[in-house]
């Protein structure tokens, strides 16, 4: 069978519009398409391929588990899941783990747990969930409703209720909405899809204090910011506060689908037997790979490397901006970086992405005004330099028309 991009239009639901080329092979931070053209990968599968493509240790973990045991369901537990849960709890504030298959599912579990906890402990009226404009929490109906982008949640009929939104980094607005009826506040400790926006220290600490004041749970969605992305294992570790519930996915599997919700024993108790579940959650293949990802990422070598590579990116991007004056700011943290476009280029992030692809560089956008990079955490310095010179050629093309 001849597989072409045209086949996509014939057989796939049209909810995506992928690039013209079809990748067939990846190694480290390089990808090759059907014609053998090589690309440098600054996109990392949207902050997923945290150790690049086909990392030998992840391939080994997958093969090893693949010859032992693939699936059991949650009628039985398994060794990789228990080992991974132990390592996640040892490495974080959490004492309990629930496994899912994606970020949205981990968030769905977090939201349902928060609602159940509030119902059990405080009663029915404590059900308000507050989240932030431009936030992103996934595409299930509950999570997309909690996400702060109406464009994603509108058009599917009546939404789950009890959900309110305020602006990110606006503590006064949050305070004005909160009361004893607030069940949970859900936030990304570094907004990803919404434009790569960091919380101020004051805001992060203020949110924690308000949650304490009103007995509301603080849910950190670390689906994009977690697993080393910011140079900390989880972004909360750099903010000097702890959430009550944390969700993690994307990079956790390094390219194999897995998600997890982490919380404390006291809160976890409220998801009693039968209250929630997932057929594939805690799948041995996924957990075996994720265990290896965590072993490798949660080391000073990789985490300090992220901070070093962030500097390389920033220096390179600032140098490009000196010449072309198209970014108002290079923002973000670690290897989740965004180039915010100036007024002159407002709304044109996709043009930069397309021009980059023409120069054989894969990057991302975060809305219409931000070009986003989320490469492998171990991308070689030479690939950063080579990729940035491709990016410079792309920027030149857009700027010079
Ligand atoms: C990607 C993302 C999700 C959704 O994850 P899926 O695996 O696509 O369901 C949720 N929250 C954040 C912050 C994300 O970046």
Coordinates of C-alpha atoms and ligand atoms in Angstrom, one line a residue:
X1 CA 0.0 0.0 0.0
X2 CA 1.3 3.5 -0.9
X3 CA 1.0 5.7 2.1
X4 CA 0.8 9.4 1.2
X5 CA -0.4 12.5 2.9
X6 CA -3.5 12.4 0.6
X7 CA -4.5 9.2 2.3
X8 CA -5.0 11.2 5.5
X9 CA -7.7 13.3 3.8
X10 CA -9.4 10.1 2.6
X11 CA -9.4 8.0 5.8
X12 CA -9.0 10.3 8.8
X13 CA -11.5 12.4 10.7
X14 CA -10.5 16.0 9.7
X15 CA -9.8 17.3 13.2
X16 CA -6.1 17.6 12.5
X17 CA -4.2 19.2 9.6
X18 CA -0.8 17.6 9.7
X19 CA 2.2 18.8 7.7
X20 CA 2.8 17.5 4.1
X21 CA 5.7 15.3 4.9
X22 CA 5.4 12.0 6.7
X23 CA 8.2 11.1 9.2
X24 CA 9.3 7.5 9.2
X25 CA 12.3 7.4 11.5
X26 CA 13.7 9.3 14.5
X27 CA 17.0 9.2 16.4
X28 CA 17.8 11.6 19.2
X29 CA 16.8 15.0 18.0
X30 CA 16.7 14.2 14.3
X31 CA 13.8 12.9 12.3
X32 CA 13.7 11.6 8.7
X33 CA 10.7 11.7 6.3
X34 CA 9.6 9.2 3.6
X35 CA 12.0 10.9 1.1
X36 CA 15.0 10.7 3.5
X37 CA 15.0 14.4 4.3
X38 CA 16.4 15.1 7.7
X39 CA 14.8 17.4 10.2
X40 CA 16.0 18.8 13.5
X41 CA 13.3 18.4 16.2
X42 CA 12.7 21.4 18.5
X43 CA 9.1 20.2 19.0
X44 CA 9.7 17.0 20.9
X45 CA 6.2 15.6 20.0
X46 CA 4.7 18.5 21.9
X47 CA 6.9 18.2 25.0
X48 CA 6.7 14.4 25.0
X49 CA 10.0 13.0 23.6
X50 CA 11.9 14.1 26.7
X51 CA 14.8 11.8 25.8
X52 CA 14.6 12.3 22.1
X53 CA 13.5 9.6 19.6
X54 CA 14.3 5.9 20.2
X55 CA 16.5 6.5 23.2
X56 CA 18.4 3.1 23.5
X57 CA 17.5 2.7 27.2
X58 CA 13.8 3.3 26.5
X59 CA 13.9 0.9 23.5
X60 CA 15.5 -1.7 25.8
X61 CA 12.9 -1.2 28.5
X62 CA 10.1 -1.6 26.0
X63 CA 11.6 -4.7 24.4
X64 CA 12.3 -6.3 27.8
X65 CA 8.8 -5.7 29.1
X66 CA 7.3 -6.6 25.7
X67 CA 8.7 -10.1 26.0
X68 CA 7.4 -10.5 29.6
X69 CA 3.9 -9.2 30.0
X70 CA 1.8 -6.6 28.1
X71 CA -1.5 -6.2 29.9
X72 CA -3.4 -7.3 32.9
X73 CA -6.1 -4.7 33.7
X74 CA -6.7 -3.4 37.2
X75 CA -8.1 -6.7 38.4
X76 CA -4.4 -7.5 38.9
X77 CA -1.5 -5.2 39.8
X78 CA 1.9 -5.5 38.2
X79 CA 5.6 -4.9 39.1
X80 CA 6.4 -2.0 36.7
X81 CA 3.3 0.0 37.9
X82 CA 4.2 -0.5 41.6
X83 CA 7.9 0.3 41.0
X84 CA 7.0 3.5 39.1
X85 CA 4.4 4.6 41.7
X86 CA 7.1 4.1 44.4
X87 CA 9.6 6.2 42.5
X88 CA 7.1 8.9 41.8
X89 CA 6.1 9.1 45.5
X90 CA 9.7 9.0 46.7
X91 CA 10.5 11.9 44.3
X92 CA 7.6 14.2 45.1
X93 CA 5.2 15.6 47.8
X94 CA 2.8 12.8 47.0
X95 CA 2.1 9.5 48.7
X96 CA -0.4 8.0 46.3
X97 CA -0.6 7.5 42.6
X98 CA -3.4 6.8 40.1
X99 CA -2.4 5.8 36.6
X100 CA -4.2 6.8 33.4
X101 CA -3.2 6.9 29.7
X102 CA -3.1 10.6 28.9
X103 CA -3.0 14.1 30.4
X104 CA -6.7 14.6 30.0
X105 CA -7.5 11.4 31.8
X106 CA -5.1 12.2 34.6
X107 CA -6.9 15.6 34.9
X108 CA -10.3 14.0 34.8
X109 CA -9.3 11.9 37.7
X110 CA -8.0 14.9 39.6
X111 CA -11.2 16.9 39.1
X112 CA -13.4 13.9 40.1
X113 CA -11.3 13.3 43.1
X114 CA -11.5 16.9 44.2
X115 CA -15.3 16.9 43.8
X116 CA -15.6 13.7 45.7
X117 CA -13.3 14.8 48.5
X118 CA -15.2 18.1 48.9
X119 CA -18.6 16.2 48.9
X120 CA -17.5 13.7 51.5
X121 CA -15.8 16.1 53.8
X122 CA -17.7 19.4 53.4
X123 CA -21.0 18.6 51.7
X124 CA -22.7 19.3 48.4
X125 CA -22.4 23.1 48.2
X126 CA -18.6 22.9 48.0
X127 CA -18.3 22.2 44.3
X128 CA -16.9 25.3 42.6
X129 CA -13.8 24.7 40.4
X130 CA -11.8 27.7 39.5
X131 CA -9.3 27.6 36.6
X132 CA -7.5 30.2 34.5
X133 CA -8.2 31.9 31.2
X134 CA -6.1 30.5 28.4
X135 CA -5.4 27.4 30.5
X136 CA -5.3 24.0 28.9
X137 CA -6.2 20.7 30.6
X138 CA -7.2 18.3 27.9
X139 CA -10.1 17.5 25.6
X140 CA -12.5 15.3 27.6
X141 CA -15.6 17.3 28.2
X142 CA -14.9 18.0 31.9
X143 CA -11.2 18.9 31.4
X144 CA -11.9 21.1 28.3
X145 CA -14.6 22.9 30.2
X146 CA -12.1 23.6 33.0
X147 CA -9.6 24.8 30.4
X148 CA -9.9 28.4 29.7
X149 CA -10.4 28.5 25.9
X150 CA -14.0 28.7 24.9
X151 CA -13.0 27.9 21.3
X152 CA -12.2 24.4 22.5
X153 CA -15.1 23.8 24.8
X154 CA -18.0 25.5 22.9
X155 CA -20.2 23.7 20.4
X156 CA -20.8 20.4 22.3
X157 CA -24.0 21.1 24.1
X158 CA -24.4 21.7 27.8
X159 CA -21.1 21.8 29.7
X160 CA -20.4 20.4 33.2
X161 CA -21.3 23.1 35.7
X162 CA -19.7 24.7 38.6
X163 CA -16.6 25.9 36.7
X164 CA -15.3 29.5 36.8
X165 CA -12.3 31.2 35.2
X166 CA -10.1 34.2 36.1
X167 CA -7.0 35.7 34.5
X168 CA -3.7 34.0 35.3
X169 CA -1.4 36.0 37.6
X170 CA -4.4 38.0 38.8
X171 CA -4.6 37.2 42.5
X172 CA -7.2 39.8 43.3
X173 CA -9.6 38.3 40.7
X174 CA -9.1 34.9 42.1
X175 CA -9.6 36.1 45.7
X176 CA -12.8 37.8 44.6
X177 CA -14.2 34.5 43.3
X178 CA -13.2 32.3 46.1
X179 CA -15.4 31.3 49.0
X180 CA -16.1 28.3 51.3
X181 CA -17.9 26.8 48.3
X182 CA -14.6 26.6 46.3
X183 CA -13.7 22.9 45.9
X184 CA -10.5 23.3 43.9
X185 CA -8.3 25.6 42.0
X186 CA -6.7 24.0 38.9
X187 CA -3.6 25.6 37.3
X188 CA -0.6 25.0 35.2
X189 CA 2.5 26.1 37.1
X190 CA 3.8 27.2 33.7
X191 CA 1.0 27.9 31.1
X192 CA 1.9 25.9 28.0
X193 CA -0.8 26.0 25.2
X194 CA -1.9 29.4 26.5
X195 CA 1.3 31.1 25.5
X196 CA 4.2 30.0 27.7
X197 CA 3.4 32.1 30.7
X198 CA 5.1 31.8 34.1
X199 CA 3.3 32.5 37.3
X200 CA 4.9 35.2 39.5
X201 CA 6.2 33.9 42.8
X202 CA 3.7 36.1 44.5
X203 CA 0.9 34.7 42.5
X204 CA 1.8 31.0 43.1
X205 CA 2.2 31.6 46.8
X206 CA -1.0 33.6 46.9
X207 CA -3.0 30.8 45.2
X208 CA -1.7 28.3 47.7
X209 CA -2.6 30.6 50.6
X210 CA -6.1 31.2 49.3
X211 CA -6.7 27.5 48.9
X212 CA -5.6 27.0 52.5
X213 CA -7.9 29.7 53.7
X214 CA -10.9 28.3 52.0
X215 CA -10.1 24.6 52.3
X216 CA -9.9 24.2 48.6
X217 CA -7.6 21.7 46.9
X218 CA -4.8 23.1 44.7
X219 CA -4.4 21.0 41.6
X220 CA -1.3 21.5 39.5
X221 CA -1.5 20.3 36.0
X222 CA 2.1 19.5 35.2
X223 CA 1.2 17.5 32.1
X224 CA 3.5 19.8 30.0
X225 CA 5.7 21.4 32.7
X226 CA 6.6 18.1 34.5
X227 CA 9.3 15.5 34.2
X228 CA 12.3 17.8 34.0
X229 CA 11.0 20.3 31.5
X230 CA 11.7 23.3 33.6
X231 CA 15.0 22.0 35.0
X232 CA 13.2 20.8 38.1
X233 CA 11.6 17.3 38.2
X234 CA 8.3 19.1 38.6
X235 CA 7.8 22.9 38.2
X236 CA 6.2 23.2 41.7
X237 CA 9.6 22.4 43.1
X238 CA 10.9 25.7 41.8
X239 CA 8.0 27.7 43.2
X240 CA 8.4 26.9 46.9
X241 CA 4.9 25.6 47.3
X242 CA 3.2 22.2 47.1
X243 CA 0.0 21.3 45.4
X244 CA -2.6 18.8 46.9
X245 CA -3.0 17.0 43.6
X246 CA -0.5 16.9 40.7
X247 CA -1.1 15.5 37.2
X248 CA 1.7 14.3 34.9
X249 CA 1.7 12.8 31.4
X250 CA 3.3 13.8 28.1
X251 CA 7.0 13.4 28.9
X252 CA 6.4 10.8 31.6
X253 CA 6.3 8.0 28.9
X254 CA 8.9 9.6 26.7
X255 CA 6.7 8.8 23.7
X256 CA 4.7 5.9 25.2
X257 CA 1.2 6.9 26.3
X258 CA 0.8 7.2 30.1
X259 CA -0.6 9.7 32.6
X260 CA -0.7 9.8 36.3
X261 CA -2.4 11.7 39.1
X262 CA -0.4 12.1 42.3
X263 CA -1.8 13.1 45.7
X264 CA -1.6 12.6 49.4
X265 CA -3.0 9.7 51.4
X266 CA -5.6 11.8 53.1
X267 CA -7.1 12.9 49.8
X268 CA -6.6 9.7 47.9
X269 CA -8.7 7.8 50.5
X270 CA -11.8 9.3 48.9
X271 CA -11.4 7.4 45.7
X272 CA -12.7 4.2 47.2
X273 CA -12.9 0.8 45.4
X274 CA -15.1 1.2 42.3
X275 CA -15.3 5.0 42.2
X276 CA -13.0 5.5 39.2
X277 CA -10.9 3.5 36.9
X278 CA -9.4 2.8 33.5
X279 CA -8.8 -0.4 31.5
X280 CA -5.3 0.4 30.4
X281 CA -4.3 2.6 33.4
X282 CA -1.1 1.2 34.9
X283 CA -0.3 -0.9 31.8
X284 CA 3.0 -2.8 32.3
X285 CA 4.5 -1.7 29.0
X286 CA 3.8 2.0 29.7
X287 CA 5.0 1.8 33.3
X288 CA 8.2 0.0 32.4
X289 CA 9.1 2.7 29.9
X290 CA 8.1 5.5 32.3
X291 CA 10.1 4.0 35.1
X292 CA 13.2 4.2 32.9
X293 CA 12.3 7.8 31.8
X294 CA 12.1 8.8 35.4
X295 CA 15.4 7.1 36.3
X296 CA 17.2 9.0 33.6
X297 CA 15.5 12.4 33.9
X298 CA 15.6 12.6 37.7
X299 CA 19.4 13.0 37.8
X300 CA 21.6 16.1 38.2
X301 CA 23.1 15.4 34.8
X302 CA 19.8 15.8 32.9
X303 CA 18.2 18.5 35.1
X304 CA 21.3 20.7 35.2
X305 CA 21.7 20.1 31.5
X306 CA 18.2 21.6 30.9
X307 CA 19.3 24.8 32.5
X308 CA 22.5 24.9 30.4
X309 CA 20.6 24.2 27.2
X310 CA 18.0 26.9 28.1
X311 CA 20.9 29.4 28.1
X312 CA 22.0 28.2 24.7
X313 CA 18.5 28.6 23.3
X314 CA 18.1 32.0 24.9
X315 CA 21.4 33.4 23.6
X316 CA 20.7 32.1 20.1
X317 CA 17.2 33.4 20.0
X318 CA 18.3 36.8 21.4
X319 CA 21.0 37.0 18.7
X320 CA 18.4 36.3 16.0
X321 CA 16.1 38.9 17.5
X322 CA 18.9 41.5 17.5
X323 CA 19.0 41.2 13.7
X324 CA 15.3 40.8 13.0
X325 CA 13.4 42.5 15.9
X326 CA 10.4 40.2 15.6
X327 CA 10.1 39.0 19.2
X328 CA 8.9 41.2 22.1
X329 CA 10.2 38.6 24.5
X330 CA 11.7 35.2 24.8
X331 CA 9.9 33.6 27.8
X332 CA 9.3 30.4 29.6
X333 CA 11.5 28.2 31.6
X334 CA 14.0 25.4 31.0
X335 CA 13.3 23.8 27.7
X336 CA 9.7 25.1 27.4
X337 CA 10.4 28.4 25.7
X338 CA 8.3 30.8 23.7
X339 CA 9.2 33.7 21.4
X340 CA 6.4 36.2 21.7
X341 CA 5.9 38.1 18.5
X342 CA 6.0 41.9 18.3
X343 CA 2.9 43.9 17.2
X344 CA 4.1 43.9 13.7
X345 CA 4.0 40.1 13.5
X346 CA 0.9 39.6 15.7
X347 CA -1.2 36.6 14.7
X348 CA 1.4 35.2 12.5
X349 CA 3.1 32.4 14.6
X350 CA 2.0 29.8 12.1
X351 CA 4.0 31.5 9.3
X352 CA 7.2 31.1 11.4
X353 CA 6.4 27.4 12.0
X354 CA 5.8 26.8 8.3
X355 CA 9.0 28.7 7.3
X356 CA 10.9 26.6 9.9
X357 CA 9.6 23.4 8.4
X358 CA 10.8 24.5 5.0
X359 CA 14.2 24.9 6.5
X360 CA 13.8 21.4 8.0
X361 CA 13.3 22.4 11.5
X362 CA 10.3 21.2 13.6
X363 CA 8.9 23.7 16.1
X364 CA 5.6 24.5 17.7
X365 CA 3.3 27.4 18.3
X366 CA 1.4 28.4 21.5
X367 CA -1.5 30.4 20.1
X368 CA -1.3 32.9 17.2
X369 CA 1.4 35.1 18.8
X370 CA 4.0 32.7 20.2
X371 CA 6.5 30.4 18.6
X372 CA 7.2 27.5 21.0
X373 CA 10.1 25.2 21.5
X374 CA 9.9 22.0 23.6
X375 CA 12.8 19.8 22.5
X376 CA 14.4 16.7 24.0
X377 CA 15.9 17.5 27.4
X378 CA 19.1 15.9 26.2
X379 CA 19.3 17.5 22.8
X380 CA 23.0 17.8 21.9
X381 CA 24.4 21.3 22.0
X382 CA 25.4 20.9 18.3
X383 CA 21.8 20.2 17.4
X384 CA 20.7 23.3 19.2
X385 CA 23.1 25.4 17.3
X386 CA 22.3 23.8 13.9
X387 CA 18.6 24.1 14.6
X388 CA 18.9 27.7 15.6
X389 CA 20.7 28.6 12.3
X390 CA 17.8 26.9 10.5
X391 CA 15.4 28.9 12.6
X392 CA 17.3 32.1 11.7
X393 CA 16.9 31.4 8.0
X394 CA 13.2 30.8 8.6
X395 CA 12.8 34.1 10.5
X396 CA 14.7 36.0 7.7
X397 CA 12.2 34.6 5.2
X398 CA 9.2 35.7 7.2
X399 CA 10.6 39.1 8.1
X400 CA 11.8 39.8 4.5
X401 CA 8.5 38.6 3.1
Ligands
LIG1 C1 -1.2 18.4 26.6 C2 -1.8 18.8 27.9 C3 -2.9 18.2 28.4 C4 -3.7 17.1 27.7 O1 -2.9 15.9 27.6 P1 -3.4 14.7 26.6 O2 -2.4 13.7 26.8 O3 -3.4 15.3 25.2 O4 -4.8 14.3 27.0 C5 -3.4 18.6 29.6 N1 -2.8 19.6 30.3 C6 -1.7 20.3 29.8 C7 -1.1 21.4 30.6 C8 -1.2 19.9 28.5 O5 -0.2 20.6 28.0

